[in-house]
PDB file of C-alpha atoms in Angstrom:
ATOM      1  CA  MET A  20       0.000   0.000   0.000  1.00 61.00           C
ATOM      2  CA  THR A  21       1.309   3.373  -0.899  1.00 72.00           C
ATOM      3  CA  ALA A  22       0.505   6.421   1.093  1.00 78.00           C
ATOM      4  CA  LEU A  23      -1.234   9.001  -1.012  1.00 84.00           C
ATOM      5  CA  THR A  24      -0.194  12.521  -0.226  1.00 86.00           C
ATOM      6  CA  ILE A  25      -2.137  15.422  -1.579  1.00 86.00           C
ATOM      7  CA  LYS A  26      -0.243  18.635  -1.285  1.00 86.00           C
ATOM      8  CA  LEU A  27      -1.996  21.921  -1.870  1.00 86.00           C
ATOM      9  CA  ALA A  28       0.086  24.829  -2.986  1.00 88.00           C
ATOM     10  CA  THR A  29      -0.531  27.503  -0.359  1.00 87.00           C
ATOM     11  CA  THR A  30       0.799  30.992  -0.069  1.00 89.00           C
ATOM     12  CA  ALA A  31       1.860  32.905   3.007  1.00 89.00           C
ATOM     13  CA  ALA A  32      -1.344  34.931   2.680  1.00 89.00           C
ATOM     14  CA  ASP A  33      -3.401  31.735   2.889  1.00 91.00           C
ATOM     15  CA  HIS A  34      -1.629  30.811   6.107  1.00 92.00           C
ATOM     16  CA  HIS A  35      -2.286  34.246   7.498  1.00 91.00           C
ATOM     17  CA  ILE A  36      -6.007  34.012   6.652  1.00 92.00           C
ATOM     18  CA  ALA A  37      -6.138  30.561   8.249  1.00 93.00           C
ATOM     19  CA  ARG A  38      -4.460  31.865  11.411  1.00 93.00           C
ATOM     20  CA  MET A  39      -6.885  34.777  11.682  1.00 93.00           C
ATOM     21  CA  ALA A  40      -9.893  32.541  10.973  1.00 94.00           C
ATOM     22  CA  ALA A  41      -8.695  30.103  13.648  1.00 94.00           C
ATOM     23  CA  LEU A  42      -8.434  32.973  16.112  1.00 93.00           C
ATOM     24  CA  ALA A  43     -11.964  34.098  15.230  1.00 94.00           C
ATOM     25  CA  MET A  44     -13.237  30.534  15.621  1.00 94.00           C
ATOM     26  CA  GLY A  45     -11.634  30.314  19.035  1.00 93.00           C
ATOM     27  CA  LEU A  46     -13.544  33.412  20.084  1.00 93.00           C
ATOM     28  CA  SER A  47     -16.855  32.022  18.757  1.00 91.00           C
ATOM     29  CA  MET A  48     -16.264  28.757  20.643  1.00 90.00           C
ATOM     30  CA  LEU A  49     -15.603  30.805  23.758  1.00 90.00           C
ATOM     31  CA  GLU A  50     -18.809  32.765  23.475  1.00 88.00           C
ATOM     32  CA  ALA A  51     -20.852  29.663  22.662  1.00 88.00           C
ATOM     33  CA  ALA A  52     -20.318  28.809  26.334  1.00 88.00           C
ATOM     34  CA  ILE A  53     -21.885  32.084  27.465  1.00 87.00           C
ATOM     35  CA  PRO A  54     -25.599  31.657  28.145  1.00 86.00           C
ATOM     36  CA  SER A  55     -27.862  34.060  26.277  1.00 82.00           C
ATOM     37  CA  PRO A  56     -31.270  35.297  27.442  1.00 78.00           C
ATOM     38  CA  LEU A  57     -32.633  35.290  23.898  1.00 80.00           C
ATOM     39  CA  PRO A  58     -31.611  32.941  21.075  1.00 75.00           C
ATOM     40  CA  GLY A  59     -29.539  34.882  18.576  1.00 71.00           C
ATOM     41  CA  VAL A  60     -28.361  37.578  20.963  1.00 87.00           C
ATOM     42  CA  LYS A  61     -24.631  36.997  21.175  1.00 88.00           C
ATOM     43  CA  PRO A  62     -21.699  39.383  21.617  1.00 91.00           C
ATOM     44  CA  GLY A  63     -20.125  38.281  18.322  1.00 91.00           C
ATOM     45  CA  LEU A  64     -16.593  38.455  19.694  1.00 93.00           C
ATOM     46  CA  ALA A  65     -15.208  36.808  16.557  1.00 94.00           C
ATOM     47  CA  ASN A  66     -16.019  39.988  14.686  1.00 94.00           C
ATOM     48  CA  ILE A  67     -13.251  41.758  16.605  1.00 95.00           C
ATOM     49  CA  VAL A  68     -10.840  39.698  14.512  1.00 95.00           C
ATOM     50  CA  THR A  69     -12.739  40.577  11.316  1.00 95.00           C
ATOM     51  CA  LEU A  70     -12.509  44.277  12.206  1.00 95.00           C
ATOM     52  CA  ILE A  71      -8.793  44.128  12.895  1.00 94.00           C
ATOM     53  CA  VAL A  72      -8.186  42.237   9.654  1.00 95.00           C
ATOM     54  CA  LEU A  73     -10.352  44.749   7.767  1.00 95.00           C
ATOM     55  CA  THR A  74      -8.407  47.716   9.096  1.00 92.00           C
ATOM     56  CA  ARG A  75      -4.966  46.160   8.725  1.00 91.00           C
ATOM     57  CA  TYR A  76      -5.222  44.023   5.602  1.00 92.00           C
ATOM     58  CA  GLY A  77      -8.300  45.158   3.711  1.00 93.00           C
ATOM     59  CA  TRP A  78     -11.749  43.947   2.866  1.00 95.00           C
ATOM     60  CA  ARG A  79     -10.888  40.844   0.834  1.00 95.00           C
ATOM     61  CA  MET A  80      -8.988  39.231   3.649  1.00 94.00           C
ATOM     62  CA  ALA A  81     -11.699  40.205   6.157  1.00 96.00           C
ATOM     63  CA  ALA A  82     -14.337  38.551   3.956  1.00 96.00           C
ATOM     64  CA  TRP A  83     -12.239  35.361   3.772  1.00 95.00           C
ATOM     65  CA  VAL A  84     -11.717  35.277   7.532  1.00 96.00           C
ATOM     66  CA  SER A  85     -15.398  35.913   8.236  1.00 96.00           C
ATOM     67  CA  LEU A  86     -16.728  33.240   5.864  1.00 96.00           C
ATOM     68  CA  LEU A  87     -14.115  30.661   6.848  1.00 95.00           C
ATOM     69  CA  ARG A  88     -14.974  31.247  10.479  1.00 95.00           C
ATOM     70  CA  VAL A  89     -18.681  30.600   9.794  1.00 95.00           C
ATOM     71  CA  LEU A  90     -17.944  27.459   7.756  1.00 95.00           C
ATOM     72  CA  ALA A  91     -15.252  25.865   9.899  1.00 94.00           C
ATOM     73  CA  GLY A  92     -16.867  27.051  13.121  1.00 92.00           C
ATOM     74  CA  SER A  93     -20.109  25.276  12.175  1.00 93.00           C
ATOM     75  CA  LEU A  94     -18.166  22.080  11.442  1.00 94.00           C
ATOM     76  CA  LEU A  95     -16.565  22.251  14.880  1.00 92.00           C
ATOM     77  CA  MET A  96     -19.863  22.979  16.626  1.00 89.00           C
ATOM     78  CA  GLY A  97     -21.673  20.314  14.629  1.00 92.00           C
ATOM     79  CA  SER A  98     -24.142  22.822  13.267  1.00 91.00           C
ATOM     80  CA  PHE A  99     -23.151  22.670   9.598  1.00 94.00           C
ATOM     81  CA  LEU A 100     -26.233  22.978   7.326  1.00 94.00           C
ATOM     82  CA  THR A 101     -28.566  23.463  10.297  1.00 92.00           C
ATOM     83  CA  PRO A 102     -30.791  26.564  10.454  1.00 91.00           C
ATOM     84  CA  GLY A 103     -28.269  28.098  12.837  1.00 90.00           C
ATOM     85  CA  PHE A 104     -25.543  27.758  10.229  1.00 94.00           C
ATOM     86  CA  PHE A 105     -27.634  29.478   7.560  1.00 95.00           C
ATOM     87  CA  LEU A 106     -28.478  32.256  10.000  1.00 93.00           C
ATOM     88  CA  SER A 107     -24.782  32.800  10.719  1.00 93.00           C
ATOM     89  CA  LEU A 108     -24.028  32.715   7.026  1.00 96.00           C
ATOM     90  CA  SER A 109     -26.703  35.228   6.045  1.00 96.00           C
ATOM     91  CA  GLY A 110     -25.583  37.514   8.866  1.00 95.00           C
ATOM     92  CA  ALA A 111     -21.942  37.253   7.841  1.00 96.00           C
ATOM     93  CA  LEU A 112     -22.737  37.832   4.147  1.00 97.00           C
ATOM     94  CA  CYS A 113     -24.756  40.959   4.939  1.00 97.00           C
ATOM     95  CA  SER A 114     -22.034  42.224   7.270  1.00 96.00           C
ATOM     96  CA  ILE A 115     -19.244  41.876   4.745  1.00 96.00           C
ATOM     97  CA  ALA A 116     -21.464  43.453   2.081  1.00 97.00           C
ATOM     98  CA  ILE A 117     -21.962  46.499   4.318  1.00 96.00           C
ATOM     99  CA  LEU A 118     -18.257  46.569   5.211  1.00 96.00           C
ATOM    100  CA  ALA A 119     -17.447  46.693   1.497  1.00 96.00           C
ATOM    101  CA  ILE A 120     -19.225  50.054   1.468  1.00 96.00           C
ATOM    102  CA  SER A 121     -18.288  51.385   4.904  1.00 95.00           C
ATOM    103  CA  GLN A 122     -14.563  50.710   4.411  1.00 93.00           C
ATOM    104  CA  HIS A 123     -14.561  53.584   1.896  1.00 94.00           C
ATOM    105  CA  LEU A 124     -15.574  56.076   4.586  1.00 93.00           C
ATOM    106  CA  PRO A 125     -12.698  58.461   5.317  1.00 93.00           C
ATOM    107  CA  ALA A 126     -10.490  56.843   7.974  1.00 90.00           C
ATOM    108  CA  ARG A 127      -9.793  60.245   9.489  1.00 90.00           C
ATOM    109  CA  TRP A 128     -13.295  60.442  10.940  1.00 92.00           C
ATOM    110  CA  PHE A 129     -14.552  56.870  10.928  1.00 93.00           C
ATOM    111  CA  GLY A 130     -12.795  54.080  12.816  1.00 92.00           C
ATOM    112  CA  PRO A 131     -13.455  50.430  13.694  1.00 94.00           C
ATOM    113  CA  VAL A 132     -16.376  51.449  15.929  1.00 95.00           C
ATOM    114  CA  THR A 133     -18.267  52.702  12.869  1.00 96.00           C
ATOM    115  CA  HIS A 134     -17.551  49.542  10.863  1.00 96.00           C
ATOM    116  CA  SER A 135     -18.495  47.403  13.843  1.00 96.00           C
ATOM    117  CA  ILE A 136     -21.866  49.112  14.351  1.00 96.00           C
ATOM    118  CA  PHE A 137     -22.687  48.970  10.640  1.00 97.00           C
ATOM    119  CA  GLY A 138     -21.640  45.324  10.512  1.00 96.00           C
ATOM    120  CA  ALA A 139     -23.694  44.431  13.588  1.00 96.00           C
ATOM    121  CA  PHE A 140     -26.823  46.075  12.195  1.00 96.00           C
ATOM    122  CA  ALA A 141     -26.308  44.385   8.816  1.00 97.00           C
ATOM    123  CA  HIS A 142     -25.820  41.087  10.643  1.00 96.00           C
ATOM    124  CA  ILE A 143     -29.173  41.197  12.453  1.00 94.00           C
ATOM    125  CA  ALA A 144     -30.887  42.562   9.337  1.00 95.00           C
ATOM    126  CA  GLY A 145     -29.635  39.585   7.321  1.00 95.00           C
ATOM    127  CA  GLN A 146     -30.599  37.141  10.036  1.00 94.00           C
ATOM    128  CA  LEU A 147     -34.066  38.547  10.631  1.00 93.00           C
ATOM    129  CA  LEU A 148     -34.717  38.644   6.895  1.00 94.00           C
ATOM    130  CA  LEU A 149     -33.807  34.968   6.570  1.00 95.00           C
ATOM    131  CA  VAL A 150     -35.877  34.083   9.645  1.00 93.00           C
ATOM    132  CA  TYR A 151     -38.839  35.927   8.138  1.00 93.00           C
ATOM    133  CA  LEU A 152     -38.466  34.458   4.635  1.00 94.00           C
ATOM    134  CA  TRP A 153     -37.678  30.928   5.704  1.00 93.00           C
ATOM    135  CA  LEU A 154     -38.444  30.022   9.317  1.00 90.00           C
ATOM    136  CA  ILE A 155     -41.140  32.293  10.774  1.00 86.00           C
ATOM    137  CA  PRO A 156     -43.106  34.165   8.089  1.00 84.00           C
ATOM    138  CA  HIS A 157     -45.030  36.134  10.691  1.00 77.00           C
ATOM    139  CA  THR A 158     -45.201  39.897  10.988  1.00 75.00           C
ATOM    140  CA  GLY A 159     -45.057  39.489  14.777  1.00 77.00           C
ATOM    141  CA  LEU A 160     -41.313  39.103  14.244  1.00 85.00           C
ATOM    142  CA  ALA A 161     -41.217  42.903  13.954  1.00 86.00           C
ATOM    143  CA  TYR A 162     -41.754  43.123  17.721  1.00 84.00           C
ATOM    144  CA  LEU A 163     -38.293  41.630  18.210  1.00 88.00           C
ATOM    145  CA  ILE A 164     -36.511  44.166  15.983  1.00 92.00           C
ATOM    146  CA  PRO A 165     -35.964  46.775  18.750  1.00 93.00           C
ATOM    147  CA  ILE A 166     -34.462  44.113  21.041  1.00 92.00           C
ATOM    148  CA  PHE A 167     -32.092  42.779  18.389  1.00 93.00           C
ATOM    149  CA  ALA A 168     -31.207  46.296  17.247  1.00 95.00           C
ATOM    150  CA  THR A 169     -30.353  47.342  20.803  1.00 95.00           C
ATOM    151  CA  ALA A 170     -28.146  44.270  21.223  1.00 95.00           C
ATOM    152  CA  ALA A 171     -26.489  45.020  17.868  1.00 95.00           C
ATOM    153  CA  LEU A 172     -25.703  48.611  18.827  1.00 96.00           C
ATOM    154  CA  LEU A 173     -24.410  47.609  22.256  1.00 95.00           C
ATOM    155  CA  PHE A 174     -22.235  44.698  21.164  1.00 95.00           C
ATOM    156  CA  GLY A 175     -21.239  46.448  17.932  1.00 96.00           C
ATOM    157  CA  THR A 176     -19.922  49.406  19.915  1.00 95.00           C
ATOM    158  CA  VAL A 177     -18.131  47.224  22.463  1.00 95.00           C
ATOM    159  CA  ASN A 178     -16.499  45.038  19.780  1.00 95.00           C
ATOM    160  CA  GLY A 179     -15.502  48.127  17.821  1.00 95.00           C
ATOM    161  CA  LEU A 180     -13.927  49.665  20.916  1.00 94.00           C
ATOM    162  CA  ILE A 181     -11.982  46.497  21.638  1.00 93.00           C
ATOM    163  CA  ALA A 182     -10.738  46.355  18.030  1.00 93.00           C
ATOM    164  CA  ALA A 183      -9.870  50.082  18.045  1.00 92.00           C
ATOM    165  CA  HIS A 184      -8.059  49.704  21.358  1.00 90.00           C
ATOM    166  CA  TYR A 185      -6.058  46.781  20.015  1.00 89.00           C
ATOM    167  CA  LEU A 186      -5.226  48.595  16.781  1.00 89.00           C
ATOM    168  CA  ASN A 187      -4.131  51.657  18.752  1.00 85.00           C
ATOM    169  CA  ALA A 188      -1.851  49.721  21.071  1.00 80.00           C
ATOM    170  CA  PRO A 189       1.845  49.703  20.149  1.00 71.00           C
ATOM    171  CA  ASN A 190       3.758  46.553  19.143  1.00 60.00           C
ATOM    172  CA  THR A 191       0.795  44.625  17.847  1.00 54.00           C
ATOM    173  CA  GLU A 192       1.866  44.753  14.235  1.00 56.00           C
ATOM    174  CA  LEU A 193       1.714  41.282  12.774  1.00 56.00           C
ATOM    175  CA  GLU A 194       3.697  40.457   9.737  1.00 53.00           C
ATOM    176  CA  ALA A 195       1.205  40.531   6.894  1.00 56.00           C
ATOM    177  CA  PRO A 196       2.012  38.859   3.632  1.00 58.00           C
ATOM    178  CA  LYS A 197       0.535  40.266   0.432  1.00 62.00           C
ATOM    179  CA  LEU A 198      -2.707  38.676  -0.612  1.00 62.00           C
ATOM    180  CA  THR A 199      -2.366  36.951  -3.943  1.00 59.00           C
ATOM    181  CA  GLY A 200      -4.461  34.464  -5.824  1.00 50.00           C
TER     182      GLY A 200
ATOM    183  CA  MET B  16      -8.765  54.468  32.208  1.00 46.00           C
ATOM    184  CA  LEU B  17     -11.282  54.125  29.442  1.00 50.00           C
ATOM    185  CA  PRO B  18      -9.894  53.752  25.938  1.00 46.00           C
ATOM    186  CA  LEU B  19     -11.729  56.802  24.636  1.00 53.00           C
ATOM    187  CA  ALA B  20      -9.034  57.895  22.224  1.00 59.00           C
ATOM    188  CA  PRO B  21      -9.934  55.464  19.376  1.00 75.00           C
ATOM    189  CA  ILE B  22     -13.467  56.903  19.029  1.00 87.00           C
ATOM    190  CA  LYS B  23     -13.516  59.436  16.234  1.00 90.00           C
ATOM    191  CA  ILE B  24     -16.117  62.080  15.432  1.00 91.00           C
ATOM    192  CA  GLY B  25     -17.728  59.923  12.731  1.00 93.00           C
ATOM    193  CA  ASP B  26     -17.986  57.038  15.194  1.00 94.00           C
ATOM    194  CA  TRP B  27     -19.956  59.235  17.595  1.00 94.00           C
ATOM    195  CA  MET B  28     -22.234  60.209  14.715  1.00 94.00           C
ATOM    196  CA  VAL B  29     -22.821  56.577  13.750  1.00 94.00           C
ATOM    197  CA  LEU B  30     -23.489  55.737  17.403  1.00 95.00           C
ATOM    198  CA  LEU B  31     -26.039  58.558  17.601  1.00 96.00           C
ATOM    199  CA  LEU B  32     -27.610  57.406  14.337  1.00 95.00           C
ATOM    200  CA  GLY B  33     -27.923  53.898  15.800  1.00 95.00           C
ATOM    201  CA  VAL B  34     -29.618  55.213  18.942  1.00 96.00           C
ATOM    202  CA  LEU B  35     -32.040  57.239  16.786  1.00 96.00           C
ATOM    203  CA  CYS B  36     -32.794  54.177  14.634  1.00 94.00           C
ATOM    204  CA  ILE B  37     -33.537  52.066  17.714  1.00 94.00           C
ATOM    205  CA  THR B  38     -35.738  54.770  19.223  1.00 93.00           C
ATOM    206  CA  TRP B  39     -37.634  55.099  15.961  1.00 93.00           C
ATOM    207  CA  THR B  40     -38.174  51.337  15.503  1.00 91.00           C
ATOM    208  CA  THR B  41     -39.220  50.956  19.139  1.00 90.00           C
ATOM    209  CA  VAL B  42     -41.756  53.772  18.893  1.00 87.00           C
ATOM    210  CA  THR B  43     -43.199  52.612  15.574  1.00 85.00           C
ATOM    211  CA  LEU B  44     -43.175  48.866  16.210  1.00 84.00           C
ATOM    212  CA  TRP B  45     -44.110  48.686  19.884  1.00 82.00           C
ATOM    213  CA  GLN B  46     -47.058  51.011  20.023  1.00 74.00           C
ATOM    214  CA  GLY B  47     -50.133  48.829  20.008  1.00 65.00           C
ATOM    215  CA  GLY B  48     -52.545  51.683  19.423  1.00 69.00           C
ATOM    216  CA  VAL B  49     -55.769  52.385  21.252  1.00 77.00           C
ATOM    217  CA  ALA B  50     -58.253  49.557  21.247  1.00 80.00           C
ATOM    218  CA  ASP B  51     -61.908  50.395  20.828  1.00 84.00           C
ATOM    219  CA  LYS B  52     -63.577  47.002  20.544  1.00 88.00           C
ATOM    220  CA  ALA B  53     -63.082  43.370  21.464  1.00 91.00           C
ATOM    221  CA  ILE B  54     -63.639  40.626  18.914  1.00 91.00           C
ATOM    222  CA  ILE B  55     -64.785  37.410  20.541  1.00 93.00           C
ATOM    223  CA  ARG B  56     -64.481  34.205  18.580  1.00 92.00           C
ATOM    224  CA  SER B  57     -65.853  30.777  19.313  1.00 91.00           C
ATOM    225  CA  SER B  58     -64.913  27.676  17.263  1.00 90.00           C
ATOM    226  CA  GLY B  59     -63.258  29.876  14.656  1.00 86.00           C
ATOM    227  CA  LYS B  60     -66.339  32.014  13.997  1.00 90.00           C
ATOM    228  CA  ILE B  61     -66.910  35.523  15.279  1.00 91.00           C
ATOM    229  CA  PHE B  62     -69.241  35.245  18.270  1.00 91.00           C
ATOM    230  CA  SER B  63     -69.602  38.982  18.807  1.00 91.00           C
ATOM    231  CA  GLU B  64     -67.830  42.306  18.495  1.00 90.00           C
ATOM    232  CA  VAL B  65     -68.229  44.299  21.659  1.00 91.00           C
ATOM    233  CA  PRO B  66     -67.378  47.979  22.194  1.00 89.00           C
ATOM    234  CA  LEU B  67     -65.165  48.597  25.236  1.00 89.00           C
ATOM    235  CA  SER B  68     -67.198  51.553  26.434  1.00 88.00           C
ATOM    236  CA  ARG B  69     -69.572  49.511  28.619  1.00 89.00           C
ATOM    237  CA  ASN B  70     -68.460  47.301  31.498  1.00 91.00           C
ATOM    238  CA  GLN B  71     -70.021  43.867  31.179  1.00 92.00           C
ATOM    239  CA  ILE B  72     -69.454  40.124  31.434  1.00 93.00           C
ATOM    240  CA  ILE B  73     -70.141  37.998  28.375  1.00 93.00           C
ATOM    241  CA  SER B  74     -70.669  34.254  28.461  1.00 93.00           C
ATOM    242  CA  VAL B  75     -69.338  32.396  25.436  1.00 93.00           C
ATOM    243  CA  PRO B  76     -70.199  28.716  24.912  1.00 92.00           C
ATOM    244  CA  GLY B  77     -67.498  26.322  23.716  1.00 91.00           C
ATOM    245  CA  PRO B  78     -67.100  22.540  23.445  1.00 92.00           C
ATOM    246  CA  LEU B  79     -66.001  22.253  27.114  1.00 91.00           C
ATOM    247  CA  GLY B  80     -68.424  24.714  28.632  1.00 91.00           C
ATOM    248  CA  ILE B  81     -68.889  28.413  29.169  1.00 92.00           C
ATOM    249  CA  SER B  82     -66.024  30.947  29.038  1.00 93.00           C
ATOM    250  CA  ARG B  83     -66.709  34.228  30.791  1.00 94.00           C
ATOM    251  CA  ILE B  84     -65.162  37.361  29.285  1.00 93.00           C
ATOM    252  CA  ALA B  85     -65.085  40.510  31.413  1.00 94.00           C
ATOM    253  CA  ILE B  86     -64.881  44.058  30.046  1.00 93.00           C
ATOM    254  CA  HIS B  87     -63.904  46.652  32.622  1.00 92.00           C
ATOM    255  CA  ASN B  88     -62.524  50.191  32.164  1.00 90.00           C
ATOM    256  CA  ARG B  89     -61.717  49.611  28.460  1.00 88.00           C
ATOM    257  CA  GLN B  90     -59.755  46.482  29.372  1.00 91.00           C
ATOM    258  CA  VAL B  91     -60.705  42.915  28.640  1.00 93.00           C
ATOM    259  CA  ARG B  92     -59.836  39.620  30.296  1.00 93.00           C
ATOM    260  CA  ILE B  93     -61.040  36.078  30.329  1.00 93.00           C
ATOM    261  CA  ALA B  94     -62.441  35.816  33.830  1.00 93.00           C
ATOM    262  CA  ALA B  95     -63.303  32.121  33.812  1.00 92.00           C
ATOM    263  CA  ASP B  96     -62.758  29.257  31.439  1.00 91.00           C
ATOM    264  CA  PRO B  97     -63.157  25.464  31.634  1.00 92.00           C
ATOM    265  CA  SER B  98     -59.748  24.803  29.986  1.00 88.00           C
ATOM    266  CA  PRO B  99     -57.518  22.572  32.154  1.00 90.00           C
ATOM    267  CA  ARG B 100     -54.386  24.757  32.232  1.00 90.00           C
ATOM    268  CA  GLN B 101     -56.032  28.190  32.392  1.00 90.00           C
ATOM    269  CA  TYR B 102     -53.390  29.871  30.225  1.00 90.00           C
ATOM    270  CA  CYS B 103     -55.827  32.434  28.826  1.00 90.00           C
ATOM    271  CA  VAL B 104     -57.132  33.317  32.291  1.00 92.00           C
ATOM    272  CA  HIS B 105     -53.596  33.812  33.608  1.00 92.00           C
ATOM    273  CA  GLN B 106     -52.853  36.160  30.725  1.00 90.00           C
ATOM    274  CA  GLY B 107     -54.784  38.829  32.606  1.00 91.00           C
ATOM    275  CA  TRP B 108     -56.059  42.104  31.276  1.00 92.00           C
ATOM    276  CA  LEU B 109     -55.646  42.965  27.600  1.00 90.00           C
ATOM    277  CA  LYS B 110     -55.155  46.699  27.098  1.00 87.00           C
ATOM    278  CA  GLN B 111     -53.796  47.568  23.637  1.00 84.00           C
ATOM    279  CA  ALA B 112     -55.017  46.860  20.143  1.00 82.00           C
ATOM    280  CA  GLY B 113     -53.561  43.662  18.716  1.00 79.00           C
ATOM    281  CA  GLU B 114     -53.412  41.830  22.043  1.00 85.00           C
ATOM    282  CA  ILE B 115     -55.146  38.481  22.069  1.00 89.00           C
ATOM    283  CA  ALA B 116     -56.032  35.776  24.593  1.00 91.00           C
ATOM    284  CA  ILE B 117     -56.806  32.319  23.285  1.00 91.00           C
ATOM    285  CA  CYS B 118     -58.358  29.409  25.192  1.00 91.00           C
ATOM    286  CA  LEU B 119     -57.461  26.575  22.840  1.00 91.00           C
ATOM    287  CA  PRO B 120     -59.285  23.673  24.556  1.00 91.00           C
ATOM    288  CA  ASN B 121     -62.554  25.588  24.644  1.00 91.00           C
ATOM    289  CA  GLN B 122     -61.936  27.171  21.220  1.00 92.00           C
ATOM    290  CA  VAL B 123     -62.663  30.667  22.512  1.00 92.00           C
ATOM    291  CA  SER B 124     -60.531  33.730  21.830  1.00 92.00           C
ATOM    292  CA  VAL B 125     -60.776  37.438  22.463  1.00 92.00           C
ATOM    293  CA  GLU B 126     -58.828  39.963  20.451  1.00 89.00           C
ATOM    294  CA  MET B 127     -58.447  43.693  21.049  1.00 88.00           C
ATOM    295  CA  SER B 128     -59.021  45.667  17.903  1.00 83.00           C
ATOM    296  CA  GLY B 129     -58.231  49.258  17.071  1.00 76.00           C
ATOM    297  CA  ARG B 130     -59.156  51.416  14.142  1.00 66.00           C
ATOM    298  CA  GLY B 131     -56.236  50.407  11.954  1.00 58.00           C
ATOM    299  CA  LYS B 132     -55.786  46.653  11.874  1.00 52.00           C
ATOM    300  CA  ARG B 133     -52.272  45.931  10.675  1.00 57.00           C
ATOM    301  CA  TYR B 134     -52.952  42.609   9.004  1.00 57.00           C
ATOM    302  CA  ASP B 135     -56.040  40.596   8.197  1.00 58.00           C
ATOM    303  CA  SER B 136     -54.761  37.071   8.361  1.00 63.00           C
ATOM    304  CA  LEU B 137     -51.639  35.068   9.098  1.00 62.00           C
ATOM    305  CA  ASN B 138     -50.542  32.089   7.098  1.00 66.00           C
ATOM    306  CA  TYR B 139     -48.107  29.419   8.153  1.00 66.00           C
TER     307      TYR B 139
END
């Protein structure tokens, strides 16, 4: 019997994305242990990593990290292809779509807190839309919007502050390879 | 010390915008409106539509027995019901338009209705 080895050609940028996605996954595992009063209300700590990657290395890398985190995180949690996975995915897709726009805001006036709040609102908008279209097509869902929006603003601000604080701190520069391919 | 330095002027503006959005959605989505009548249903059919202006107790027959619905000071509650778990009785007074108490076993429900009904039917 011969051992079959499949070797994928990977670049330094791929490794960097994988490292960042692993970090983000670690944070989502961590917060999965925190009990939540309402299903779906979570701090979204993994997005701190997305924000840092967005500011340091640009939108493309942030999108990779965010989507990889959702995919691999669901495999680890055993929730791949469950409704929860699709909710995460729709939230993440909406967030990165909004970040694609908000990243063009002038950096002089708008920092990670802005991106974080926009991303958080886009996240719940995407999730609630999917819940309405797919799971609970009931207008009573609108009663929950203020609760989810408040949670989004609160956690969005906190995550943005943490990311901004980290980005402001000295000696946190990671070596970032150029993204190719 | 709080890490206030990373917040820029635009961030404060976005934060303010978020607070305004939440206030607006809360005000528009959570106001039930003033109710002016109660719609009482029995076995899926409308039993009667009662204005809230007069205090009274209405007896509604169902498969298990009689449910008593009380109207008092423009509020409505199910005062007595033969259902085993008494969920609709424990719901207490209904005040705003759109609120509803349903006694499933006895097939009796009471719904508060205002001038502008937001939707006619729900489909699952």
